[in-house]
mmCIF file of N, CA, C and O in Angstrom:
data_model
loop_
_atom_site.group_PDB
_atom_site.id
_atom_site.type_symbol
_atom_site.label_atom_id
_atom_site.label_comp_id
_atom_site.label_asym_id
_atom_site.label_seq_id
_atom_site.Cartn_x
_atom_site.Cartn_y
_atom_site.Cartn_z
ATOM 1 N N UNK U 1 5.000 -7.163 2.290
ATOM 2 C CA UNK U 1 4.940 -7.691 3.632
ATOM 3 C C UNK U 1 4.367 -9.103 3.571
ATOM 4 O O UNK U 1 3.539 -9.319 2.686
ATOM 5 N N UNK U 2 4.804 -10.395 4.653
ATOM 6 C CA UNK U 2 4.204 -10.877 5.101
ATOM 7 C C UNK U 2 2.530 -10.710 4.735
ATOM 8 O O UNK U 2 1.928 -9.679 5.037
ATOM 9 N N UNK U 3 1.944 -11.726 4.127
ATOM 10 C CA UNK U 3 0.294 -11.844 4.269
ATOM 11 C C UNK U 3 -0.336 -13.502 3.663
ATOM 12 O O UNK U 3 -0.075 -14.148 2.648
ATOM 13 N N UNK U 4 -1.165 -13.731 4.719
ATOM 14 C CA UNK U 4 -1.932 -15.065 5.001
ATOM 15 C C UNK U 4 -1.211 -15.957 5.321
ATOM 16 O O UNK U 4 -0.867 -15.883 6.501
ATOM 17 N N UNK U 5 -0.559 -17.348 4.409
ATOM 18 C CA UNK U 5 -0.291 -18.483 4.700
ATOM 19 C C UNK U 5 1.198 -18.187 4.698
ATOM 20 O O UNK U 5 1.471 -17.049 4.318
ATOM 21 N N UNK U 6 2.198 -18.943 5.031
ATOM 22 C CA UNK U 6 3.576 -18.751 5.376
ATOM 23 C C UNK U 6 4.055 -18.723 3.170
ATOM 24 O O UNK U 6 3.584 -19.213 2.143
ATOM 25 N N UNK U 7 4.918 -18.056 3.465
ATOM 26 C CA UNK U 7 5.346 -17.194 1.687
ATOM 27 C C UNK U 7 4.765 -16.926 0.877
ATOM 28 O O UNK U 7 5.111 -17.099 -0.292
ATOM 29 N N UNK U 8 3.603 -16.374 1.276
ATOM 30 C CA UNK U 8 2.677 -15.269 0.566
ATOM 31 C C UNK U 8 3.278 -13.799 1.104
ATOM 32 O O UNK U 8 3.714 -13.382 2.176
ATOM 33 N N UNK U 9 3.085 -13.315 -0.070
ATOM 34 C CA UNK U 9 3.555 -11.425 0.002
ATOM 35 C C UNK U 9 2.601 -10.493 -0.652
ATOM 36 O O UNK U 9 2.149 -10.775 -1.762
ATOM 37 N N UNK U 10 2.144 -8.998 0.192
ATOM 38 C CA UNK U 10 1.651 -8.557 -0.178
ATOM 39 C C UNK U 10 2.398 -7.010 -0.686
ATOM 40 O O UNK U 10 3.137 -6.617 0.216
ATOM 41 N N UNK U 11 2.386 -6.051 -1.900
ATOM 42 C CA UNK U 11 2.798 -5.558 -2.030
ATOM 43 C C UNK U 11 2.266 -5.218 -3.377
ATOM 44 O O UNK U 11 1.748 -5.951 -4.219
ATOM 45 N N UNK U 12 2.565 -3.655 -3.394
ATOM 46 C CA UNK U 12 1.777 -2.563 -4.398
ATOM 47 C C UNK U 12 2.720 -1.553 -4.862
ATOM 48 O O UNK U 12 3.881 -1.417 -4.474
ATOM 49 N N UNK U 13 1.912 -0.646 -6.000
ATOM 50 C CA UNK U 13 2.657 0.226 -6.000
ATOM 51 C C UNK U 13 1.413 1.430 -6.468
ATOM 52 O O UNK U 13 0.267 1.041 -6.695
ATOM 53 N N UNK U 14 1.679 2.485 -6.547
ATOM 54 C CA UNK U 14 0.906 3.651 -7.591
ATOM 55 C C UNK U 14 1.282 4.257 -8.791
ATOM 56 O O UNK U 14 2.055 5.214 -8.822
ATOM 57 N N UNK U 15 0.778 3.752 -9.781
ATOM 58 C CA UNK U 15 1.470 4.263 -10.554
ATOM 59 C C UNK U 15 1.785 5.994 -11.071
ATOM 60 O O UNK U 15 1.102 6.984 -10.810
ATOM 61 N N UNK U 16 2.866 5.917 -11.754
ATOM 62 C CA UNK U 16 2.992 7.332 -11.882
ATOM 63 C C UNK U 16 1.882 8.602 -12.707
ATOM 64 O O UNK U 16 1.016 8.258 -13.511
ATOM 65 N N UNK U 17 2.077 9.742 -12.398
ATOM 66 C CA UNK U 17 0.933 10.519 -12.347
ATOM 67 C C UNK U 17 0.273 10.163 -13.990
ATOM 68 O O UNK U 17 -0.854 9.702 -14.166
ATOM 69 N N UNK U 18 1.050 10.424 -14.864
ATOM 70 C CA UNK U 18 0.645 10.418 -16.403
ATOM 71 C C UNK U 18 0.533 8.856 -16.537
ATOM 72 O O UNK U 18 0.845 8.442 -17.653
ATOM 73 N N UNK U 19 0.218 8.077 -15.787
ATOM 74 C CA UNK U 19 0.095 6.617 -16.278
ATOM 75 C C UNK U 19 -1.565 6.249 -15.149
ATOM 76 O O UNK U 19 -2.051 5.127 -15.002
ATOM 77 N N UNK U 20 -2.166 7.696 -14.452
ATOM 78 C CA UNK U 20 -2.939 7.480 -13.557
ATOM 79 C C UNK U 20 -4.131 7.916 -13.952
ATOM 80 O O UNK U 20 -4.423 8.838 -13.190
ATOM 81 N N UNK U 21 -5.294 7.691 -15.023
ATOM 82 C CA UNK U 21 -5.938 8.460 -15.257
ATOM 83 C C UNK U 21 -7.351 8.312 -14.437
ATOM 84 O O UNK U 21 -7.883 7.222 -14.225
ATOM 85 N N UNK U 22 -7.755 9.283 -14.107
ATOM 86 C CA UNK U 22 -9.478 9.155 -13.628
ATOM 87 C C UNK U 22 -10.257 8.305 -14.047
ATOM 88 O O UNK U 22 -10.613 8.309 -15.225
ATOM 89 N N UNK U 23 -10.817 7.111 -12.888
ATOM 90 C CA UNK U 23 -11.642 5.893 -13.267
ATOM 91 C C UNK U 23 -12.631 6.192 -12.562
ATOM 92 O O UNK U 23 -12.960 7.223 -11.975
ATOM 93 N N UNK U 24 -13.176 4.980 -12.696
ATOM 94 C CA UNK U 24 -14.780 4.764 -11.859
ATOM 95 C C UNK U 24 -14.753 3.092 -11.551
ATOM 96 O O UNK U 24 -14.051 2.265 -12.133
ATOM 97 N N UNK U 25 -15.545 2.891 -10.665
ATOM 98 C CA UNK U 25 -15.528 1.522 -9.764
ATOM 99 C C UNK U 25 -15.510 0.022 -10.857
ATOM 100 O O UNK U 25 -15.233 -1.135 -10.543
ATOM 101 N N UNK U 26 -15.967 0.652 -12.367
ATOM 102 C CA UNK U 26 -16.315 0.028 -13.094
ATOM 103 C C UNK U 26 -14.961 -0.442 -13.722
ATOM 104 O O UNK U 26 -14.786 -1.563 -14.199
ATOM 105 N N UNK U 27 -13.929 0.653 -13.656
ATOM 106 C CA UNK U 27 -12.725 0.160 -14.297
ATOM 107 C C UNK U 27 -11.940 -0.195 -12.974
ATOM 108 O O UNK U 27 -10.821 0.316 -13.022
ATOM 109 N N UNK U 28 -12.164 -0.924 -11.772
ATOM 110 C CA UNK U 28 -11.237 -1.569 -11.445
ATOM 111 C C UNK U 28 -10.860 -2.896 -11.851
ATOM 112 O O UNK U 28 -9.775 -3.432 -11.622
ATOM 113 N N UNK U 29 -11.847 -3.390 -12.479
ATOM 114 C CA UNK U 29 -12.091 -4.521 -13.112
ATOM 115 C C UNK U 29 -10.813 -5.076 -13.916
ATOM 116 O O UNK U 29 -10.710 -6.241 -14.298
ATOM 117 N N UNK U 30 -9.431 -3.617 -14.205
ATOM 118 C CA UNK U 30 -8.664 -3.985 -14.720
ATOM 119 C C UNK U 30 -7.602 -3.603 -14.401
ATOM 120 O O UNK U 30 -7.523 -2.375 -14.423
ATOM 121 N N UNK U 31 -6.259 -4.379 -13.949
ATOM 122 C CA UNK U 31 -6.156 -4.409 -13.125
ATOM 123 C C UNK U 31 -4.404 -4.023 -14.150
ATOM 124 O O UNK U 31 -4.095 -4.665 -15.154
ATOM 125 N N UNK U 32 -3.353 -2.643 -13.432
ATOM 126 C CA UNK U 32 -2.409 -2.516 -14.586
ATOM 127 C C UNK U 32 -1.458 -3.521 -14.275
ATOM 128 O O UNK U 32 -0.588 -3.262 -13.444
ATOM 129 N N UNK U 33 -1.511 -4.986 -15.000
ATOM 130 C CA UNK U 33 -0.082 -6.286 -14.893
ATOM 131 C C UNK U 33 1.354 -5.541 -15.101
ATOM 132 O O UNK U 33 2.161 -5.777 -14.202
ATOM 133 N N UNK U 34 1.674 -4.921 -15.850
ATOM 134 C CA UNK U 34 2.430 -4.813 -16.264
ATOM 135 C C UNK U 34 3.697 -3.719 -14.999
ATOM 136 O O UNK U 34 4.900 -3.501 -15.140
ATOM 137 N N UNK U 35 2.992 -3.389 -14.169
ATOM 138 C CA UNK U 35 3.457 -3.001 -12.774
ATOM 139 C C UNK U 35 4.139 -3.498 -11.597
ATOM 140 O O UNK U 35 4.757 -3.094 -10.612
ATOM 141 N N UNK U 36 3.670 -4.749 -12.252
ATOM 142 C CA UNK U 36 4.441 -5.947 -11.413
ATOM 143 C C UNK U 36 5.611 -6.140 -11.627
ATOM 144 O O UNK U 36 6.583 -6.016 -10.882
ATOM 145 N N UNK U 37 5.477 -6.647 -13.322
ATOM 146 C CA UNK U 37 6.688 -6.825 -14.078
ATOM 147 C C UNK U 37 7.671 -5.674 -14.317
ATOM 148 O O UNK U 37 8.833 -6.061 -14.191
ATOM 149 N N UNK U 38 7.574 -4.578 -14.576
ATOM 150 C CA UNK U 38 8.442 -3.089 -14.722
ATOM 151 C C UNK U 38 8.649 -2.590 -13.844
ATOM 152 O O UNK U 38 9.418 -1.632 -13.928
ATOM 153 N N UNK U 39 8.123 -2.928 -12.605
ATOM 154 C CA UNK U 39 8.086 -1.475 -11.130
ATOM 155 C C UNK U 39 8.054 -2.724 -9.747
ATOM 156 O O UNK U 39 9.205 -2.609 -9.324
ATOM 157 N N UNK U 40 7.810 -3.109 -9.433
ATOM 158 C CA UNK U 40 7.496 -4.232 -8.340
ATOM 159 C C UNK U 40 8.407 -5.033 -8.031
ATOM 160 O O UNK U 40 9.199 -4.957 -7.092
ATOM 161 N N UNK U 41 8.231 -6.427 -9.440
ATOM 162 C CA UNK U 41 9.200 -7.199 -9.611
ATOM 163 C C UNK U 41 10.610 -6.789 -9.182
ATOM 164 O O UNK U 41 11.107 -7.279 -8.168
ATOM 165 N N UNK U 42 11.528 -5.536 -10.243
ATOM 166 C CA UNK U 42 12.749 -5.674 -9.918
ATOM 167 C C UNK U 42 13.502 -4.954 -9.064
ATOM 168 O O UNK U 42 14.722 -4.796 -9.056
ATOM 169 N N UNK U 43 12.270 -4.329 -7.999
ATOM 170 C CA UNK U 43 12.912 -3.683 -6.549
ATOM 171 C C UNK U 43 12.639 -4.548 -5.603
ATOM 172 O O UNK U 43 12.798 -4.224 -4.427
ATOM 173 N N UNK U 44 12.159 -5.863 -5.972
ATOM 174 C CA UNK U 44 12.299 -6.687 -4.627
ATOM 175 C C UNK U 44 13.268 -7.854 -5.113
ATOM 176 O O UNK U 44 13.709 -8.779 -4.430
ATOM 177 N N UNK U 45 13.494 -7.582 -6.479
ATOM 178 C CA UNK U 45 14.848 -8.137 -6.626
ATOM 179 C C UNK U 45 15.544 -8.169 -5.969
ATOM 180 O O UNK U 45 15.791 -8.907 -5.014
ATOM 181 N N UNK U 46 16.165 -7.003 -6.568
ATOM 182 C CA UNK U 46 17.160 -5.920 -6.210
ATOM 183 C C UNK U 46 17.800 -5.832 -5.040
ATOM 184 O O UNK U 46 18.991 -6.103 -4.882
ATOM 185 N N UNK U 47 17.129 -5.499 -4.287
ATOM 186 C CA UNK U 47 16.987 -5.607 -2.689
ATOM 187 C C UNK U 47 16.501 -7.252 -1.605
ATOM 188 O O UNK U 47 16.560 -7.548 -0.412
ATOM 189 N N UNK U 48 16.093 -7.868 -2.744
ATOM 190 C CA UNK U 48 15.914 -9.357 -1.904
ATOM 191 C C UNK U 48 16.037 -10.246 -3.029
ATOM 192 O O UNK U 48 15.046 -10.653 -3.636
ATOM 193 N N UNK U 49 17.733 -10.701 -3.461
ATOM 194 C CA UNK U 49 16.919 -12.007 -4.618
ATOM 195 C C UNK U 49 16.560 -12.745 -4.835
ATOM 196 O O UNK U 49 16.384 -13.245 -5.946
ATOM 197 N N UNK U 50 16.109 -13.384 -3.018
ATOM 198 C CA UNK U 50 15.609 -14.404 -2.728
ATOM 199 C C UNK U 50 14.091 -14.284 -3.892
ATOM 200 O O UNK U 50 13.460 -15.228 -4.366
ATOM 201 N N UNK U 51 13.959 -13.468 -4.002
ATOM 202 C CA UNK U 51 12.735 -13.145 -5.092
ATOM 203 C C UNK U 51 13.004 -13.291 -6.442
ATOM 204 O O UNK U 51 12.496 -12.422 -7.150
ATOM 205 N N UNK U 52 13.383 -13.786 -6.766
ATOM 206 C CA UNK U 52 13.871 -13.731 -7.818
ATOM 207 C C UNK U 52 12.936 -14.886 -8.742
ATOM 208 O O UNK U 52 13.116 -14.792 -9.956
ATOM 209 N N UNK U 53 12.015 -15.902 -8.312
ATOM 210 C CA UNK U 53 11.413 -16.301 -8.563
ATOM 211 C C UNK U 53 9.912 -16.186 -8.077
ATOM 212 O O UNK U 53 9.170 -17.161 -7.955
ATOM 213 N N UNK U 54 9.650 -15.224 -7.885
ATOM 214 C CA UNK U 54 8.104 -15.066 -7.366
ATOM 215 C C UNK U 54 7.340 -15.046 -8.260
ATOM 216 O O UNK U 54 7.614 -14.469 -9.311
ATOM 217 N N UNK U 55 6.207 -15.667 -8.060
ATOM 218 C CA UNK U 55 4.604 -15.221 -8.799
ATOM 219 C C UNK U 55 3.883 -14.666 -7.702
ATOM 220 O O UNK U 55 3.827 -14.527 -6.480
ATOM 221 N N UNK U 56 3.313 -14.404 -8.909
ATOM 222 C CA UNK U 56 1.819 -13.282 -8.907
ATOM 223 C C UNK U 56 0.572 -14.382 -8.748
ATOM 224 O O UNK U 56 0.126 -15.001 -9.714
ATOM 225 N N UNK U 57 0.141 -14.511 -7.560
ATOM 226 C CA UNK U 57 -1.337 -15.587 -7.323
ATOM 227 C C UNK U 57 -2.506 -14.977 -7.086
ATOM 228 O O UNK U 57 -3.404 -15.681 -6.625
ATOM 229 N N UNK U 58 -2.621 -14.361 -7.195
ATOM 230 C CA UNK U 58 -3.889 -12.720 -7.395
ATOM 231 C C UNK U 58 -3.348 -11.570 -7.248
ATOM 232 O O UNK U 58 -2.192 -11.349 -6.888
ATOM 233 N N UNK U 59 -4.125 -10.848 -7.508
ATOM 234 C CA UNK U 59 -4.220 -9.198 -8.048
ATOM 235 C C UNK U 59 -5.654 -8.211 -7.468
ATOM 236 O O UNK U 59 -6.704 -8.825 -7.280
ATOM 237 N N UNK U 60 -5.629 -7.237 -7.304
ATOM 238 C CA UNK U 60 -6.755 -6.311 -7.473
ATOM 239 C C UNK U 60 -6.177 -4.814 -7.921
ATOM 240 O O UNK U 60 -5.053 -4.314 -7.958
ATOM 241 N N UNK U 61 -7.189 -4.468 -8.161
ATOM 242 C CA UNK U 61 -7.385 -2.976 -7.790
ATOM 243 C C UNK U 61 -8.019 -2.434 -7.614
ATOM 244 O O UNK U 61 -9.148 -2.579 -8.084
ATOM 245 N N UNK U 62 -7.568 -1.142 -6.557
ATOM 246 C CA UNK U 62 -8.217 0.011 -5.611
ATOM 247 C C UNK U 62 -8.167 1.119 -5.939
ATOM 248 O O UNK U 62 -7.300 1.407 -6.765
ATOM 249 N N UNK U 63 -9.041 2.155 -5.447
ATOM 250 C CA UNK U 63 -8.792 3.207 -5.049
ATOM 251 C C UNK U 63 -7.688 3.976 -3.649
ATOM 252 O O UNK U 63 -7.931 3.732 -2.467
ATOM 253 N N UNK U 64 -6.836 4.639 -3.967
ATOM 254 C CA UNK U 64 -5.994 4.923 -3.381
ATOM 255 C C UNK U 64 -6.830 6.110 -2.490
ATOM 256 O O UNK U 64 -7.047 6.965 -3.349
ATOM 257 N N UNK U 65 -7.454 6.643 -1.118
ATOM 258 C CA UNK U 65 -7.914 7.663 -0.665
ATOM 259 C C UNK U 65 -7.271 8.278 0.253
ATOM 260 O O UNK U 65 -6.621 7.937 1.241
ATOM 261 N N UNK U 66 -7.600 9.386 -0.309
ATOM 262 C CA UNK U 66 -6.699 10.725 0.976
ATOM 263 C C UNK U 66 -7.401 11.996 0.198
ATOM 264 O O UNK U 66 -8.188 11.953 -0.748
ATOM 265 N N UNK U 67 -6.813 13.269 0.971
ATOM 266 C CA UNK U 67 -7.222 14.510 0.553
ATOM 267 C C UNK U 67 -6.212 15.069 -0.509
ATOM 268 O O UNK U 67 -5.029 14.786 -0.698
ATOM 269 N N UNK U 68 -7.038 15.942 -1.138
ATOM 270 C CA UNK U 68 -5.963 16.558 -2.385
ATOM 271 C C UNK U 68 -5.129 17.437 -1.989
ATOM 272 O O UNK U 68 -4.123 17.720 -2.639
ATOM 273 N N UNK U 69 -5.566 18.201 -0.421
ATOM 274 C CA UNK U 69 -4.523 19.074 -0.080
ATOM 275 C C UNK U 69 -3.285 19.299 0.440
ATOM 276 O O UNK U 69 -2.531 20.272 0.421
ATOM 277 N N UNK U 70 -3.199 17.750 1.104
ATOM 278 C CA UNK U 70 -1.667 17.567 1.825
ATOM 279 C C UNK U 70 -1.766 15.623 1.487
ATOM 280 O O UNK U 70 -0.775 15.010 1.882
ATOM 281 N N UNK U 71 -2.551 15.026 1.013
ATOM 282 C CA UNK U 71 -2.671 13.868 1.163
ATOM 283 C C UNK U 71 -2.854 12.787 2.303
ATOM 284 O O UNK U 71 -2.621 11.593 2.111
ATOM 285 N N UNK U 72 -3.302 13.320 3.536
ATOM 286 C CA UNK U 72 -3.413 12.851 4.979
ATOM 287 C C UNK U 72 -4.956 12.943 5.358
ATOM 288 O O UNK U 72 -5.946 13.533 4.925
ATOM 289 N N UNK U 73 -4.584 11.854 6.624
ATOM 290 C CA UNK U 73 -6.278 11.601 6.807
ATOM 291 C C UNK U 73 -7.091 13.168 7.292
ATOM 292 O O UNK U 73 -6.597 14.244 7.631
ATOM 293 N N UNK U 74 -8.287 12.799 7.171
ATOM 294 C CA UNK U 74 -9.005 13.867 7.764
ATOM 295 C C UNK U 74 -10.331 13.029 8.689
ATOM 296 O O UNK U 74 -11.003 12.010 8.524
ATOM 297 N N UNK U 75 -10.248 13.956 9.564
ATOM 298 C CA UNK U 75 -10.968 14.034 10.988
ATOM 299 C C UNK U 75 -11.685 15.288 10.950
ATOM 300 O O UNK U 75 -11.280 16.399 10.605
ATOM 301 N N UNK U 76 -12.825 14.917 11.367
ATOM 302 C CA UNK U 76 -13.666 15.938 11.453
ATOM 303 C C UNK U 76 -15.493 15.759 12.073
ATOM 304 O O UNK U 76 -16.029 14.705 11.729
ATOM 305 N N UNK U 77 -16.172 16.528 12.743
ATOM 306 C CA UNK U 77 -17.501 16.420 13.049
ATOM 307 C C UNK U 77 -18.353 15.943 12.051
ATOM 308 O O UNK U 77 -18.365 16.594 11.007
ATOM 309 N N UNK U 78 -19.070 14.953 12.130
ATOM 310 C CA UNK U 78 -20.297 15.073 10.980
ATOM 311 C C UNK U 78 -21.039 16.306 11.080
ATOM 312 O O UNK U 78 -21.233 16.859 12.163
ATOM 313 N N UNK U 79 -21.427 16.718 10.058
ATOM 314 C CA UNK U 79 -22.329 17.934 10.110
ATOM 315 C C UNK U 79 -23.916 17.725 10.500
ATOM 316 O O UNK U 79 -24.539 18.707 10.904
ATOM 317 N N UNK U 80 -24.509 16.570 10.391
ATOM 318 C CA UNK U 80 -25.814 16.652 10.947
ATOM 319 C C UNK U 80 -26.021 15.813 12.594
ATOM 320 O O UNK U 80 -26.733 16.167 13.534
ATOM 321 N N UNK U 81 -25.108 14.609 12.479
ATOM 322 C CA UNK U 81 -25.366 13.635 13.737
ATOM 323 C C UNK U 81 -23.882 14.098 14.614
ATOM 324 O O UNK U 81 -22.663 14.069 14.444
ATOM 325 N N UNK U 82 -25.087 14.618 15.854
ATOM 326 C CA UNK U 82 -24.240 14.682 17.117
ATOM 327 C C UNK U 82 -23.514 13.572 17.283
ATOM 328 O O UNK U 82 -23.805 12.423 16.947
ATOM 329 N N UNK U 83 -22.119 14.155 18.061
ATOM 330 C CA UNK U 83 -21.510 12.828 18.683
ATOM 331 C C UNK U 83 -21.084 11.674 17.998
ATOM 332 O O UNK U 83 -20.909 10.537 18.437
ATOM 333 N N UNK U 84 -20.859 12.379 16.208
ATOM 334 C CA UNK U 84 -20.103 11.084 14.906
ATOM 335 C C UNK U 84 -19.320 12.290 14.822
ATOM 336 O O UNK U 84 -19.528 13.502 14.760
ATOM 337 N N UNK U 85 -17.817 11.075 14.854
ATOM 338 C CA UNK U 85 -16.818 11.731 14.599
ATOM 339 C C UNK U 85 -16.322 11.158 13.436
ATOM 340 O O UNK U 85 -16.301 9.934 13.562
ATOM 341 N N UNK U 86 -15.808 11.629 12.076
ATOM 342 C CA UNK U 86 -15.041 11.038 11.106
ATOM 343 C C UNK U 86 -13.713 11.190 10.600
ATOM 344 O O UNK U 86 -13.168 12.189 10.130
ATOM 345 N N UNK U 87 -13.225 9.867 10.802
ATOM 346 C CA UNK U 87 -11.656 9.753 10.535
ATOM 347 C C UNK U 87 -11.412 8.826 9.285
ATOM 348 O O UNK U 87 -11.178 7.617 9.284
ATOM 349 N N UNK U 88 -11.524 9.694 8.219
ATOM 350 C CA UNK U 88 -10.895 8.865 6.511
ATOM 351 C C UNK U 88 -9.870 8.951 6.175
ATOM 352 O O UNK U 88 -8.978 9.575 6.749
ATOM 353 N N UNK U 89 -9.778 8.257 5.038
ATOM 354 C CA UNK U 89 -8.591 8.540 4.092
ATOM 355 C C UNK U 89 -7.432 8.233 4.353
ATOM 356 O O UNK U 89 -6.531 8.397 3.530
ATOM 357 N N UNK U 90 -7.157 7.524 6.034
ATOM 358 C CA UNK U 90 -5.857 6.862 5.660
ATOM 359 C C UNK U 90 -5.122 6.113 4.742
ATOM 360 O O UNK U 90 -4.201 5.361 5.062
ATOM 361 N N UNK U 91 -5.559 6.327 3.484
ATOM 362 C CA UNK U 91 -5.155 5.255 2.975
ATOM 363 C C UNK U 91 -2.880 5.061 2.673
ATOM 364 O O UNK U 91 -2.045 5.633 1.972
ATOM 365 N N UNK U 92 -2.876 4.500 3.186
ATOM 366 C CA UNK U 92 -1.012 4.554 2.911
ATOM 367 C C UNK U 92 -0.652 4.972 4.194
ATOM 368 O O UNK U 92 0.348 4.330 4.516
ATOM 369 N N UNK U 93 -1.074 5.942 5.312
ATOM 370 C CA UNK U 93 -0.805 6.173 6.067
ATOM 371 C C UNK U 93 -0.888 5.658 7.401
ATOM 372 O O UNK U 93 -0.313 5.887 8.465
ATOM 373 N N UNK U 94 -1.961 4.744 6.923
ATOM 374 C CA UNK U 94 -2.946 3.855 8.292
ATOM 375 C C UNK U 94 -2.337 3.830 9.670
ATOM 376 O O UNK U 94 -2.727 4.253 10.758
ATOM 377 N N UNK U 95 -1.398 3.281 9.324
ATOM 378 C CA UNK U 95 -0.473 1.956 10.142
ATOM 379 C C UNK U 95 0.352 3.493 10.934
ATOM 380 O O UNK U 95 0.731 3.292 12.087
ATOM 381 N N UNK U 96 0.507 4.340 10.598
ATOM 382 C CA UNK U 96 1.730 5.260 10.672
ATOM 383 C C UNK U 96 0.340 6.400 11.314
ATOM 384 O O UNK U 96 0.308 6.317 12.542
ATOM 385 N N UNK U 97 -0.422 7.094 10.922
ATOM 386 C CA UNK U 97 -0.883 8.442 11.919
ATOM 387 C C UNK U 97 -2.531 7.948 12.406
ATOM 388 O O UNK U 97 -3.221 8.702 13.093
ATOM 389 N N UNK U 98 -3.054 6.510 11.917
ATOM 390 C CA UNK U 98 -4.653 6.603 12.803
ATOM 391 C C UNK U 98 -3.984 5.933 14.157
ATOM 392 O O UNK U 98 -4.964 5.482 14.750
ATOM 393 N N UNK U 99 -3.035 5.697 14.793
ATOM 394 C CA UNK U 99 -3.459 5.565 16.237
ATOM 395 C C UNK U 99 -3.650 6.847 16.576
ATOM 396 O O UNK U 99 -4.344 7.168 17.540
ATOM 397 N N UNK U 100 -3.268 7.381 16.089
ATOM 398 C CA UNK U 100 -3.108 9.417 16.635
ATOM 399 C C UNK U 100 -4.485 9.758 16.444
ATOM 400 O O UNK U 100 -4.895 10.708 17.111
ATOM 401 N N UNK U 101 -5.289 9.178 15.667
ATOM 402 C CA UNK U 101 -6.725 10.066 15.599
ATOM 403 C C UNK U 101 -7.483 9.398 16.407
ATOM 404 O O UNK U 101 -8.640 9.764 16.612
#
């Protein structure tokens, strides 16, 4: 998508399960390049070749959050403070089911 100054793009992917192993905050520090180039890059080819020359002008990486049981946000009472309600884990879904919560 569209992000910041006029032809900047933002866009991700997850990688696949056996290429996903259990980190800690410490290994976001590294960040998988090669996702760009094998998985990223040539579906926005593909589909736009106006891309066909894009760079990469930063990078991060995140944690992807949701629940393990259906992968959707969860809503729910705090258990000690009255009157806090908590709505997490949209992550991927944001845009698409938190107006609903």
């Amino acid at each position: 998508r569209p992000e910041g100054a006029p032809g900047n793009f933002l866009c991700g992917v997850s990688p696949d399960a056996d290429d996903d192993p259990d980190i800690t905050v410490e290994d976001l520090d590294h960040v998988a390049h090669h996702l760009f180039d094998e998985v990223i890059w040539p579906s926005l080819y593909k589909y736009a070749p106006v891309f066909g020359n894009i760079k990469v002008t930063s990078c991060w990486a995140g944690f992807y959050e949701y629940n393990t049981l259906d992968q959707n946000g969860i809503i729910g009472r705090h258990p000690d403070v009255c009157n806090l309600t908590l709505v997490n884990g949209f992550s991927g879904h944001g845009l698409q089911q938190s107006p609903a919560a």
